[in-house]
Amino acid sequence: MPYHDIEAAPRDELAARQRERLRETVRRAYERVPFYRDRLDEAGVAPGDIESLADLERLPFTTKEDFREAYPDGLFAVDWADVRRIHASSGTTGKPKVVAYTEGDLDVWRQVMARSLAAAGVEPGGTVQNAYGYGLFTGGLGFHDGAEELGTTVVPTGAGETAKQLQLLEDLEADVLACTPSYCLYLAEAAAERGIDPRDLPLSTVTIGAEPFTDPMREEIESALDVTAVDVYGLSEVIGPGVSVECAQAQDGLHVWEDHFYPEVIDPQTGEVLADGEEGELVLTTLTKEALPVLRYRTGDVTTLTAEPCECGRTAVRMDNVAGRTDDLLVVRGINVYPSQIEAAIVDLEAVAPHYRIDLRREGRLDRIEITVERHESYDGSPAALEERVASRLDDVLGVTPDALRVVEPGELERTTVGKVTRVYDHRE
Ligand code: DLL
């Protein structure tokens, strides 16, 4: 049973609602945000020209750079007095992207997060321990509000403080943990170090997101904690977590809450809209945001879309798990490869722990790629033999030969306990 009727609405009903909302959003953006007025004028499109969803293609894209240039509030469409909350996402460089919410936006966010948690199998009356960071990051408060809206008890631990995290899990018996995939794995390790079998923790579901992960990584999490790990996706510029989520029933793609967010997938090079099933960059348009309407935002996230019906009965389009970003693409001796492909290839090996790092360096005019993996505790062969296995796996699956490959001892690679994990370290200029 979906949380809201719209989740199972016939697609034409949904499309009619989207069309109305799109027209209203474009009009609002044009009238209230000089940036959009200029962009649309340049493109020769008037708000009244947007009659159907297909007309969306006529609108220019919005990018991360546009957010940075408009810092802090150049894209806001309401007066400051109507802004109830601010969040911000810190990029790796430069100014943060500042985002705003009206009372109405916060309500939509609570609703889509409640829907997301319900789809993930979380039930009213359950207990959610929320280990996403509270503060400017949207993860903490986004999950918090949605979990309250759904009618669960929230334990707002926030990020880090692993000892307390474990103690509260045991004592308050949360059945749901919300955190990044990398923190899930860290928590399982930390439990084991304290003599607690992580599979004995009371958890039945973890809602993971905020950073890319592959299926083999998810399997590691599910088996380490004996849980169902459900993928929740979102980004600050659009709302925060709660743009899309897997249903626990099928765990086969993330249902995009299309009555609020309109998804497209484009060829990142040409900007051309791709057909269902074709992989490209996810572009999102908000359909109900008041404080910060966003038209055709280029997320940088790589995925595919499908409108095939799902066994859960929800009719919303599904996007594939986001395993990487367009700007993550590595070129290893002429071969294009995403870090996620490297992750999937190595984490699948039983002898390797789900921890690795990739270092990129420049030597003269050549790029060097170095991969470091951790031996799994259960592997008792020689490091040299394991190195050979990993190397031949990378060659077989991806045709990639790193310039250096190292196997280190369990626990040797640094763990991320707060915030998003970094796996690729680029030391080039
Ligand atoms: O990470 C919102 C969020 C919080 C989502 C908690 C899920 C759970 P930002 O900090 O703005 O917002 O970062 C957004 O993180 O463009 C993706 O690259 C990545 N990302 C978010 N969710 C997923 C996911 C939050 N489920 C950026 N899988 C996005 C892969 C994800 N990548």
Short mmCIF file of C-alpha atoms in Angstrom, two decimals, residues 18 70 103 119 128 189 194 210 220 280 310 339 358 386 394-395 418:
data_model
loop_
_atom_site.label_atom_id
_atom_site.label_comp_id
_atom_site.label_asym_id
_atom_site.label_seq_id
_atom_site.Cartn_x
_atom_site.Cartn_y
_atom_site.Cartn_z
CA GLN A 18 3.12 17.40 -14.20
CA ALA A 70 24.34 33.18 -7.91
CA GLU A 103 7.00 26.54 4.69
CA ALA A 119 8.54 2.60 0.27
CA VAL A 128 14.72 5.20 13.12
CA GLU A 189 33.39 -3.17 11.87
CA ARG A 194 33.73 -4.26 20.58
CA ALA A 210 24.33 10.48 -0.20
CA GLU A 220 28.50 -6.50 1.85
CA GLY A 280 23.50 9.36 -19.38
CA CYS A 310 7.16 -2.22 -11.03
CA PRO A 339 35.61 4.27 -10.14
CA ILE A 358 42.37 5.16 -6.06
CA LEU A 386 46.06 -11.68 -3.87
CA LEU A 394 40.66 -5.80 -13.31
CA ASP A 395 42.13 -6.91 -16.61
CA VAL A 418 31.51 11.78 9.32
#
